[in-house]
Amino acid sequence: MVLIWLIIGAVAAGQRGYFSDSDQNCSSLATVAVTVVAGPLNYAGVNPQVECEVPQPSG
């Protein structure tokens, strides 16, 4: 059951073009992960978006 849930989420992420996005950063990778975990909820109007920044080393 969990596998089917995640497959549906992966299909939704693919339909939104998240896997072909050339800009791979913290926000885009986190958005893909949350979309996959949301599974079928994506088709019920959920559109998860994650904003994050990776800390830069001081120097």
PDB file of C-alpha atoms in Angstrom:
ATOM      1  CA  MET A   1       0.000   0.000   0.000  1.00  0.00           C
ATOM      2  CA  VAL A   2       2.831   2.416   0.868  1.00  0.00           C
ATOM      3  CA  LEU A   3       4.619   1.564  -2.370  1.00  0.00           C
ATOM      4  CA  ILE A   4       1.509   2.394  -4.416  1.00  0.00           C
ATOM      5  CA  TRP A   5       1.162   5.686  -2.500  1.00  0.00           C
ATOM      6  CA  LEU A   6       4.772   6.645  -3.343  1.00  0.00           C
ATOM      7  CA  ILE A   7       4.407   5.588  -6.990  1.00  0.00           C
ATOM      8  CA  ILE A   8       1.377   7.849  -7.362  1.00  0.00           C
ATOM      9  CA  GLY A   9       3.385  10.691  -5.829  1.00  0.00           C
ATOM     10  CA  ALA A  10       6.273  10.036  -8.217  1.00  0.00           C
ATOM     11  CA  VAL A  11       3.865  10.120 -11.164  1.00  0.00           C
ATOM     12  CA  ALA A  12       2.494  13.466  -9.952  1.00  0.00           C
ATOM     13  CA  ALA A  13       6.030  14.866  -9.626  1.00  0.00           C
ATOM     14  CA  GLY A  14       6.816  13.652 -13.140  1.00  0.00           C
ATOM     15  CA  GLN A  15       3.664  15.267 -14.525  1.00  0.00           C
ATOM     16  CA  ARG A  16       4.702  18.563 -12.955  1.00  0.00           C
ATOM     17  CA  GLY A  17       8.094  18.297 -14.644  1.00  0.00           C
ATOM     18  CA  TYR A  18      10.099  18.138 -11.424  1.00  0.00           C
ATOM     19  CA  PHE A  19      12.373  15.344 -12.666  1.00  0.00           C
ATOM     20  CA  SER A  20      13.395  17.232 -15.806  1.00  0.00           C
ATOM     21  CA  ASP A  21      14.173  20.475 -13.959  1.00  0.00           C
ATOM     22  CA  SER A  22      17.822  21.312 -14.646  1.00  0.00           C
ATOM     23  CA  ASP A  23      18.063  23.602 -11.597  1.00  0.00           C
ATOM     24  CA  GLN A  24      18.906  21.123  -8.835  1.00  0.00           C
ATOM     25  CA  ASN A  25      19.101  22.880  -5.491  1.00  0.00           C
ATOM     26  CA  CYS A  26      17.837  22.376  -1.963  1.00  0.00           C
ATOM     27  CA  SER A  27      14.392  23.772  -2.723  1.00  0.00           C
ATOM     28  CA  SER A  28      13.782  21.755  -5.884  1.00  0.00           C
ATOM     29  CA  LEU A  29      15.003  18.487  -4.372  1.00  0.00           C
ATOM     30  CA  ALA A  30      12.929  19.001  -1.223  1.00  0.00           C
ATOM     31  CA  THR A  31       9.853  19.858  -3.303  1.00  0.00           C
ATOM     32  CA  VAL A  32      10.242  16.620  -5.292  1.00  0.00           C
ATOM     33  CA  ALA A  33      10.573  14.609  -2.081  1.00  0.00           C
ATOM     34  CA  VAL A  34       7.513  16.204  -0.456  1.00  0.00           C
ATOM     35  CA  THR A  35       5.477  15.769  -3.650  1.00  0.00           C
ATOM     36  CA  VAL A  36       6.321  12.059  -3.786  1.00  0.00           C
ATOM     37  CA  VAL A  37       5.456  11.601  -0.100  1.00  0.00           C
ATOM     38  CA  ALA A  38       2.156  13.466  -0.568  1.00  0.00           C
ATOM     39  CA  GLY A  39       1.155  10.759  -3.059  1.00  0.00           C
ATOM     40  CA  PRO A  40      -2.507  10.861  -4.143  1.00  0.00           C
ATOM     41  CA  LEU A  41      -3.084  14.077  -2.205  1.00  0.00           C
ATOM     42  CA  ASN A  42      -1.474  15.831  -5.176  1.00  0.00           C
ATOM     43  CA  TYR A  43      -4.621  15.058  -7.156  1.00  0.00           C
ATOM     44  CA  ALA A  44      -6.813  16.478  -4.390  1.00  0.00           C
ATOM     45  CA  GLY A  45      -5.340  19.961  -4.779  1.00  0.00           C
ATOM     46  CA  VAL A  46      -2.234  19.676  -2.611  1.00  0.00           C
ATOM     47  CA  ASN A  47       0.762  21.352  -4.254  1.00  0.00           C
ATOM     48  CA  PRO A  48       3.635  21.198  -1.780  1.00  0.00           C
ATOM     49  CA  GLN A  49       6.461  23.686  -2.288  1.00  0.00           C
ATOM     50  CA  VAL A  50       9.567  23.857  -0.108  1.00  0.00           C
ATOM     51  CA  GLU A  51      11.871  26.837   0.200  1.00  0.00           C
ATOM     52  CA  CYS A  52      15.247  26.281   1.813  1.00  0.00           C
ATOM     53  CA  GLU A  53      18.770  27.594   1.713  1.00  0.00           C
ATOM     54  CA  VAL A  54      21.909  25.647   2.395  1.00  0.00           C
ATOM     55  CA  PRO A  55      24.254  27.549   4.725  1.00  0.00           C
ATOM     56  CA  GLN A  56      27.429  28.751   3.042  1.00  0.00           C
ATOM     57  CA  PRO A  57      30.787  28.342   4.757  1.00  0.00           C
ATOM     58  CA  SER A  58      32.275  31.487   6.181  1.00  0.00           C
ATOM     59  CA  GLY A  59      35.495  32.532   4.770  1.00  0.00           C
TER      60      GLY A  59
END
